[in-house]
């Protein structure tokens, strides 16, 4: 570690520090931009097409970099200054919406243009998120990771899913310039906040290695850690199911011909119910983890995940679906806080970027596949049947819980 903040050995209840809160602010702004952009893009897309596979293609394009680029992003995060990588990634994301505005104003807009922008934003997101999860143990002590991750999830989820979606829906009604200029400005503001974080965040390298050997080392570490490997696979299955469901949720919810008949703003408000649950979950996760233990907490979150993706199979009433999504949001963030904090404690700092990226290759590489399958199943079987299939698939993850006993998790944590 070369960060001056990382040298301060503080304990769980101590203040998280100024550097952490600057990182927190930058993350909040960045995620608000994400939330606006990711709701504006499909709402713009349904002006071009009503085809479920073509709409799902946006999610395929946005998440494909996790399948193709994740390992390289992790290796770069362990070679270069993680803060600088985050800065460049957000600068790239700020430029792309502005380009999209120009394309649409010149009457050159098409689904292909949206796919290209979604793909490039996804590449930048891969770099940013891998570096962001890897930098945190350099900013706070490992005893503070659950609390620090909980606070980060609070602002990220509030911005990305609670404020971003309704704001994005409102901005779309004002026009394409407002809808995409806003995230560009927010990503630039995030760059400014991150620029104020002091210190260097480049890991020390004792010997010169190739990018390929670096990637191989990260893959081997993850493969040899049974707990992390199992969690990555389980997260991958859930992300497959959730992206299958949410890639086409806009067709289920928006417009007079849809099952729910919501407006663009109403759709954004519906999504805030899960975000509000996630916000609540981010503040109680540490206490739930301490009271129930990690194994029981993780099992509980699987039920929340099944509720999250399968609820539209049983109701199209927004006043019923909203509370179900709220409960799902509470429990899903519990999974995230436990698993991310565990990964940050188990993996050594010099390997953390590569372990994060290898983990996310399994956990997030399934997202484009899920979106593609969800679009096809919705086309062939109908939207609600597809939602039901994905809910059952999520519940099936309970079959892997015998691996994740509290004793096994504690042993992996101690070994690190």
Coordinates of C-alpha atoms in Angstrom, one line a residue:
X1 CA 0.0 0.0 0.0
X2 CA 1.3 3.4 -0.9
X3 CA -1.7 5.5 0.3
X4 CA -1.0 7.5 3.4
X5 CA -4.6 6.9 4.5
X6 CA -4.0 3.2 4.4
X7 CA -1.2 3.5 7.0
X8 CA -3.6 4.6 9.7
X9 CA -4.7 1.4 11.6
X10 CA -8.1 2.4 12.7
X11 CA -10.7 0.1 14.1
X12 CA -14.4 -0.6 13.4
X13 CA -16.1 2.2 15.3
X14 CA -13.5 4.9 14.5
X15 CA -14.3 7.7 12.0
X16 CA -13.9 6.6 8.4
X17 CA -11.9 9.6 7.5
X18 CA -11.9 12.5 5.0
X19 CA -10.5 10.5 2.1
X20 CA -13.3 8.0 2.5
X21 CA -16.0 10.6 2.5
X22 CA -14.6 12.3 -0.7
X23 CA -14.6 8.8 -2.3
X24 CA -18.2 8.4 -1.0
X25 CA -19.2 11.8 -2.6
X26 CA -17.7 10.9 -5.9
X27 CA -19.4 7.5 -5.9
X28 CA -22.7 9.1 -5.2
X29 CA -22.4 11.5 -8.1
X30 CA -21.2 8.8 -10.4
X31 CA -24.0 6.5 -9.5
X32 CA -26.6 9.2 -9.9
X33 CA -25.3 9.6 -13.4
X34 CA -25.6 5.9 -13.9
X35 CA -29.2 5.9 -12.7
X36 CA -30.3 8.6 -15.0
X37 CA -28.4 7.2 -18.0
X38 CA -29.6 3.6 -17.6
X39 CA -33.3 4.7 -17.4
X40 CA -33.0 7.2 -20.2
X41 CA -31.4 4.8 -22.6
X42 CA -34.3 2.2 -22.7
X43 CA -36.9 4.9 -22.7
X44 CA -35.2 6.4 -25.7
X45 CA -35.0 2.9 -27.3
X46 CA -38.7 2.2 -27.2
X47 CA -39.1 5.2 -29.5
X48 CA -37.3 3.1 -32.1
X49 CA -38.6 -0.4 -31.4
X50 CA -41.0 -2.5 -29.3
X51 CA -39.2 -5.8 -29.9
X52 CA -38.2 -7.6 -26.6
X53 CA -34.9 -9.0 -28.1
X54 CA -33.9 -5.6 -29.5
X55 CA -34.7 -3.8 -26.2
X56 CA -32.8 -6.6 -24.3
X57 CA -29.9 -6.0 -26.6
X58 CA -29.2 -2.7 -24.8
X59 CA -28.5 -4.6 -21.6
X60 CA -26.4 -7.2 -23.5
X61 CA -24.3 -4.3 -24.9
X62 CA -23.9 -2.6 -21.6
X63 CA -22.9 -5.7 -19.7
X64 CA -20.9 -7.5 -22.3
X65 CA -17.6 -5.8 -21.2
X66 CA -17.9 -7.8 -17.9
X67 CA -17.6 -10.9 -20.0
X68 CA -14.9 -9.7 -22.4
X69 CA -12.9 -7.1 -20.5
X70 CA -13.2 -7.8 -16.8
X71 CA -9.9 -9.7 -16.4
X72 CA -7.9 -7.1 -18.2
X73 CA -9.6 -4.4 -16.1
X74 CA -8.5 -6.2 -12.9
X75 CA -4.9 -6.6 -14.1
X76 CA -4.8 -2.9 -14.9
X77 CA -6.2 -2.0 -11.4
X78 CA -3.3 -3.9 -9.8
X79 CA -0.7 -2.3 -12.1
X80 CA -1.8 1.3 -12.2
X81 CA -3.0 3.9 -9.8
X82 CA -6.6 2.9 -9.0
X83 CA -7.8 6.5 -8.4
X84 CA -6.4 7.6 -11.7
X85 CA -8.2 4.7 -13.5
X86 CA -11.4 5.8 -11.9
X87 CA -10.9 9.4 -13.1
X88 CA -10.2 8.4 -16.7
X89 CA -13.2 6.0 -16.7
X90 CA -15.6 8.7 -15.6
X91 CA -14.2 11.2 -18.0
X92 CA -14.9 8.7 -20.8
X93 CA -18.4 8.2 -19.5
X94 CA -19.0 11.9 -19.5
X95 CA -18.1 12.3 -23.2
X96 CA -20.3 9.4 -24.5
X97 CA -23.8 10.8 -23.6
X98 CA -22.8 14.1 -25.2
X99 CA -21.9 12.2 -28.4
X100 CA -25.3 10.4 -28.3
X101 CA -27.1 13.8 -28.0
X102 CA -25.3 15.0 -31.1
X103 CA -26.2 11.8 -33.0
X104 CA -29.9 12.1 -32.2
X105 CA -30.0 15.8 -32.9
X106 CA -28.5 15.2 -36.3
X107 CA -31.3 12.6 -37.0
X108 CA -28.8 9.8 -37.1
X109 CA -30.2 8.0 -34.1
X110 CA -30.9 4.3 -34.3
X111 CA -30.7 1.2 -32.1
X112 CA -27.2 0.5 -33.4
X113 CA -26.1 3.9 -32.1
X114 CA -27.6 3.1 -28.7
X115 CA -25.8 -0.3 -28.7
X116 CA -22.4 1.3 -29.4
X117 CA -22.8 4.0 -26.7
X118 CA -24.1 1.3 -24.2
X119 CA -21.1 -0.9 -24.9
X120 CA -18.5 1.9 -24.5
X121 CA -20.1 3.1 -21.3
X122 CA -20.0 -0.5 -20.1
X123 CA -16.2 -0.7 -20.8
X124 CA -15.6 2.4 -18.7
X125 CA -17.9 1.1 -16.0
X126 CA -15.8 -2.1 -15.9
X127 CA -12.7 -0.2 -15.2
X128 CA -14.3 2.2 -12.7
X129 CA -16.1 -0.5 -10.6
X130 CA -13.1 -2.9 -10.5
X131 CA -10.9 -0.1 -9.3
X132 CA -13.5 1.3 -6.9
X133 CA -13.9 -2.0 -5.0
X134 CA -10.1 -2.5 -5.0
X135 CA -9.3 0.9 -3.6
X136 CA -11.4 0.8 -0.5
X137 CA -9.1 -1.4 1.6
X138 CA -6.4 1.3 0.9
X139 CA -8.7 4.0 2.4
X140 CA -10.1 2.3 5.5
X141 CA -9.0 -0.5 7.8
X142 CA -10.3 -4.0 7.2
X143 CA -12.3 -3.9 10.4
X144 CA -14.2 -1.0 9.0
X145 CA -15.0 -2.7 5.6
X146 CA -18.6 -3.8 6.4
X147 CA -19.5 -0.3 7.6
X148 CA -17.7 1.4 4.8
X149 CA -19.3 -0.8 2.2
X150 CA -22.7 -0.3 3.8
X151 CA -22.4 3.5 3.6
X152 CA -21.2 3.3 0.0
X153 CA -24.1 1.0 -0.9
X154 CA -26.4 3.5 0.8
X155 CA -25.3 6.5 -1.4
X156 CA -24.8 4.3 -4.5
X157 CA -28.3 2.8 -4.3
X158 CA -30.0 6.0 -3.3
X159 CA -28.4 7.8 -6.3
X160 CA -28.5 4.9 -8.8
X161 CA -31.9 3.5 -8.1
X162 CA -33.8 5.8 -5.8
X163 CA -33.2 9.3 -7.3
X164 CA -31.8 8.4 -10.7
X165 CA -34.7 6.5 -12.3
X166 CA -37.5 9.0 -11.6
X167 CA -35.1 11.8 -12.5
X168 CA -34.2 10.0 -15.7
X169 CA -37.9 9.5 -16.5
X170 CA -38.6 13.2 -16.0
X171 CA -35.7 14.3 -18.1
X172 CA -36.8 12.1 -21.0
X173 CA -40.1 13.9 -21.0
X174 CA -38.1 17.2 -21.3
X175 CA -36.1 16.0 -24.3
X176 CA -33.1 14.0 -25.3
X177 CA -30.7 16.9 -24.6
X178 CA -31.8 17.1 -21.0
X179 CA -31.8 13.3 -20.5
X180 CA -28.2 12.8 -21.6
X181 CA -26.6 16.1 -20.7
X182 CA -27.4 15.5 -17.1
X183 CA -25.4 12.3 -16.6
X184 CA -22.5 13.8 -18.5
X185 CA -22.4 16.7 -16.1
X186 CA -22.8 14.4 -13.1
X187 CA -19.9 12.2 -14.2
X188 CA -17.7 15.3 -14.5
X189 CA -18.7 16.4 -11.0
X190 CA -17.7 12.9 -9.8
X191 CA -14.3 13.4 -11.4
X192 CA -13.9 16.7 -9.4
X193 CA -14.7 15.0 -6.1
X194 CA -12.4 12.1 -6.7
X195 CA -9.6 14.4 -7.7
X196 CA -9.6 15.8 -4.1
X197 CA -8.8 12.4 -2.6
X198 CA -5.1 12.6 -1.6
X199 CA -2.4 10.0 -1.9
X200 CA -1.2 7.4 -4.4
X201 CA -3.1 4.1 -4.9
X202 CA -0.8 2.0 -6.9
X203 CA 0.2 -1.3 -5.4
X204 CA 3.9 -2.2 -5.1
X205 CA 5.3 -4.7 -7.6
X206 CA 8.4 -6.5 -6.6
X207 CA 9.0 -8.2 -10.0
X208 CA 8.1 -7.4 -13.6
X209 CA 5.4 -9.6 -15.0
X210 CA 3.3 -9.9 -18.1
X211 CA -0.4 -9.0 -18.2
X212 CA -1.2 -12.6 -19.0
X213 CA 0.6 -13.9 -16.0
X214 CA -1.0 -11.3 -13.8
X215 CA -4.5 -12.4 -15.0
X216 CA -3.6 -16.1 -14.4
X217 CA -2.5 -15.4 -10.8
X218 CA -5.8 -13.7 -10.0
X219 CA -7.8 -16.6 -11.6
X220 CA -5.8 -19.2 -9.6
X221 CA -6.3 -17.4 -6.3
X222 CA -10.1 -17.3 -6.9
X223 CA -10.3 -20.9 -8.0
X224 CA -8.4 -22.1 -4.9
X225 CA -10.7 -20.1 -2.6
X226 CA -13.8 -22.4 -2.3
X227 CA -15.9 -19.8 -0.5
X228 CA -15.2 -17.0 -3.0
X229 CA -15.6 -19.4 -5.9
X230 CA -19.0 -20.5 -4.7
X231 CA -20.2 -17.0 -4.0
X232 CA -19.1 -15.9 -7.5
X233 CA -21.1 -18.7 -9.2
X234 CA -24.2 -18.0 -7.1
X235 CA -24.0 -14.3 -7.9
X236 CA -23.6 -15.1 -11.5
X237 CA -26.8 -17.2 -11.5
X238 CA -28.7 -14.4 -9.8
X239 CA -27.3 -11.8 -12.2
X240 CA -28.3 -14.0 -15.1
X241 CA -31.9 -14.2 -13.7
X242 CA -32.2 -10.5 -12.7
X243 CA -30.9 -9.2 -16.1
X244 CA -33.2 -11.6 -17.9
X245 CA -36.1 -10.0 -16.0
X246 CA -35.1 -6.4 -15.9
X247 CA -33.8 -6.1 -19.5
X248 CA -37.5 -6.2 -20.7
X249 CA -39.3 -4.9 -17.6
X250 CA -39.8 -1.6 -19.5
X251 CA -42.1 -3.5 -22.0
X252 CA -44.1 -5.0 -19.1
X253 CA -44.5 -1.6 -17.3
X254 CA -44.5 1.4 -19.7
X255 CA -47.2 2.5 -22.1
X256 CA -50.9 2.1 -22.5
X257 CA -50.6 -1.3 -24.2
X258 CA -48.3 -2.8 -21.4
X259 CA -49.6 -4.9 -18.6
X260 CA -49.0 -2.2 -16.0
X261 CA -49.7 0.9 -18.2
X262 CA -47.3 3.2 -16.4
X263 CA -45.8 6.4 -17.7
X264 CA -42.1 7.0 -18.0
X265 CA -42.1 8.8 -14.7
X266 CA -44.2 6.1 -13.1
X267 CA -41.8 3.4 -14.3
X268 CA -38.9 5.3 -12.6
X269 CA -41.0 5.6 -9.4
X270 CA -41.7 1.9 -9.4
X271 CA -38.0 1.1 -9.6
X272 CA -37.4 3.4 -6.6
X273 CA -39.3 1.0 -4.4
X274 CA -36.5 -1.6 -4.7
X275 CA -33.9 1.2 -4.3
X276 CA -35.6 2.4 -1.1
X277 CA -35.4 -1.2 0.2
X278 CA -31.8 -1.4 -0.7
X279 CA -31.1 1.9 1.1
X280 CA -32.7 0.5 4.2
X281 CA -30.7 -2.7 3.8
X282 CA -27.5 -0.8 3.5
X283 CA -27.9 0.6 7.0
X284 CA -29.0 -2.6 8.7
X285 CA -26.8 -5.1 6.9
X286 CA -24.0 -4.9 9.4
X287 CA -26.4 -5.5 12.3
X288 CA -28.2 -8.3 10.6
X289 CA -24.9 -10.0 9.7
X290 CA -23.8 -9.8 13.4
X291 CA -27.1 -11.1 14.7
X292 CA -27.9 -14.0 12.2
X293 CA -24.4 -14.8 11.1
X294 CA -23.2 -14.8 7.6
X295 CA -24.6 -18.1 6.5
X296 CA -28.2 -17.5 7.6
X297 CA -28.0 -14.0 6.3
X298 CA -27.0 -15.2 2.8
X299 CA -29.7 -17.8 2.8
X300 CA -32.3 -15.2 3.6
X301 CA -31.1 -13.0 0.7
X302 CA -31.8 -15.8 -1.8
X303 CA -35.5 -15.5 -0.9
X304 CA -35.2 -11.8 -1.5
X305 CA -33.5 -12.3 -4.8
X306 CA -36.3 -14.7 -6.0
X307 CA -38.9 -12.1 -4.9
X308 CA -37.0 -9.4 -6.7
X309 CA -37.0 -11.1 -10.1
X310 CA -40.1 -13.3 -9.9
X311 CA -42.7 -10.8 -8.4
X312 CA -43.9 -9.6 -11.9
X313 CA -44.9 -13.1 -12.7
X314 CA -47.7 -13.0 -10.1
X315 CA -48.9 -9.4 -10.2
X316 CA -49.0 -6.4 -12.5
X317 CA -50.4 -4.1 -9.8
X318 CA -47.9 -1.5 -9.0
X319 CA -49.2 -1.1 -5.4
X320 CA -48.4 -4.8 -4.8
X321 CA -45.3 -5.0 -6.9
X322 CA -43.7 -2.0 -5.3
X323 CA -43.7 -3.4 -1.7
X324 CA -42.4 -6.8 -3.0
X325 CA -39.5 -5.0 -4.8
X326 CA -38.9 -3.1 -1.6
X327 CA -38.4 -6.3 0.4
X328 CA -36.2 -7.8 -2.3
X329 CA -34.1 -4.6 -2.3
X330 CA -33.5 -4.9 1.5
X331 CA -32.3 -8.5 1.2
X332 CA -30.2 -8.1 -1.9
X333 CA -28.0 -5.4 -0.5
X334 CA -27.4 -7.6 2.6
X335 CA -25.8 -10.2 0.2
X336 CA -23.7 -7.5 -1.4
X337 CA -22.3 -6.0 1.8
X338 CA -21.4 -9.5 3.2
X339 CA -19.8 -10.8 0.0
X340 CA -17.9 -7.7 -1.1
X341 CA -16.5 -7.2 2.4
X342 CA -15.5 -10.8 2.6
X343 CA -13.7 -10.6 -0.7
X344 CA -11.8 -7.5 0.3
X345 CA -10.7 -9.2 3.5
X346 CA -9.6 -12.5 2.0
X347 CA -7.7 -11.2 -1.1
X348 CA -4.3 -9.5 -0.5
X349 CA -4.2 -5.9 -1.7
X350 CA -1.7 -6.6 -4.5
X351 CA -4.1 -9.1 -6.0
X352 CA -7.4 -7.5 -5.1
X353 CA -8.0 -5.9 -8.5
X354 CA -7.5 -9.2 -10.3
X355 CA -9.5 -11.2 -7.8
X356 CA -12.4 -8.7 -8.1
X357 CA -12.3 -8.9 -11.8
X358 CA -12.1 -12.8 -11.9
X359 CA -15.0 -12.9 -9.4
X360 CA -17.0 -10.5 -11.6
X361 CA -16.2 -12.4 -14.7
X362 CA -18.2 -15.3 -13.1
X363 CA -20.6 -13.0 -11.3
X364 CA -21.3 -10.4 -13.9
X365 CA -20.2 -12.1 -17.1
X366 CA -23.6 -13.8 -17.1
X367 CA -25.5 -10.5 -17.3
X368 CA -25.4 -10.2 -21.1
X369 CA -26.3 -13.8 -21.5
X370 CA -29.3 -13.4 -19.1
X371 CA -30.5 -10.3 -20.9
X372 CA -30.4 -12.1 -24.3
X373 CA -32.2 -15.2 -22.9
X374 CA -34.7 -13.0 -21.2
X375 CA -35.6 -11.2 -24.4
X376 CA -35.9 -14.5 -26.3
X377 CA -38.0 -16.2 -23.6
X378 CA -40.3 -13.1 -23.4
X379 CA -40.8 -13.3 -27.1
X380 CA -41.6 -17.0 -27.2
X381 CA -43.4 -17.6 -23.9
X382 CA -44.6 -14.2 -22.7
X383 CA -43.2 -11.7 -20.2
X384 CA -44.8 -13.1 -17.0
X385 CA -43.8 -16.7 -17.8
X386 CA -40.2 -15.5 -18.2
X387 CA -40.3 -13.7 -14.8
X388 CA -41.6 -16.9 -13.2
X389 CA -38.8 -19.0 -14.6
X390 CA -36.2 -16.6 -13.4
X391 CA -37.7 -16.5 -9.9
X392 CA -37.5 -20.3 -9.7
X393 CA -33.9 -20.3 -10.9
X394 CA -32.9 -17.9 -8.2
X395 CA -34.5 -20.1 -5.5
X396 CA -32.5 -23.1 -6.7
X397 CA -29.4 -21.3 -5.3
X398 CA -30.4 -22.6 -1.9
X399 CA -28.9 -25.9 -3.0
X400 CA -25.4 -24.4 -2.7
X401 CA -25.9 -23.1 0.8
X402 CA -24.4 -26.2 2.6
X403 CA -21.0 -25.0 1.3
X404 CA -21.4 -21.6 2.9
X405 CA -21.5 -22.5 6.6
X406 CA -20.4 -19.9 9.2
X407 CA -17.5 -22.2 10.1
X408 CA -16.3 -22.5 6.5
X409 CA -16.6 -18.7 5.9
X410 CA -14.8 -17.9 9.1
X411 CA -12.0 -20.3 8.2
X412 CA -11.5 -18.6 4.8
X413 CA -11.5 -15.2 6.5
X414 CA -8.9 -16.3 9.1
X415 CA -6.6 -17.7 6.4
X416 CA -6.3 -14.3 4.8

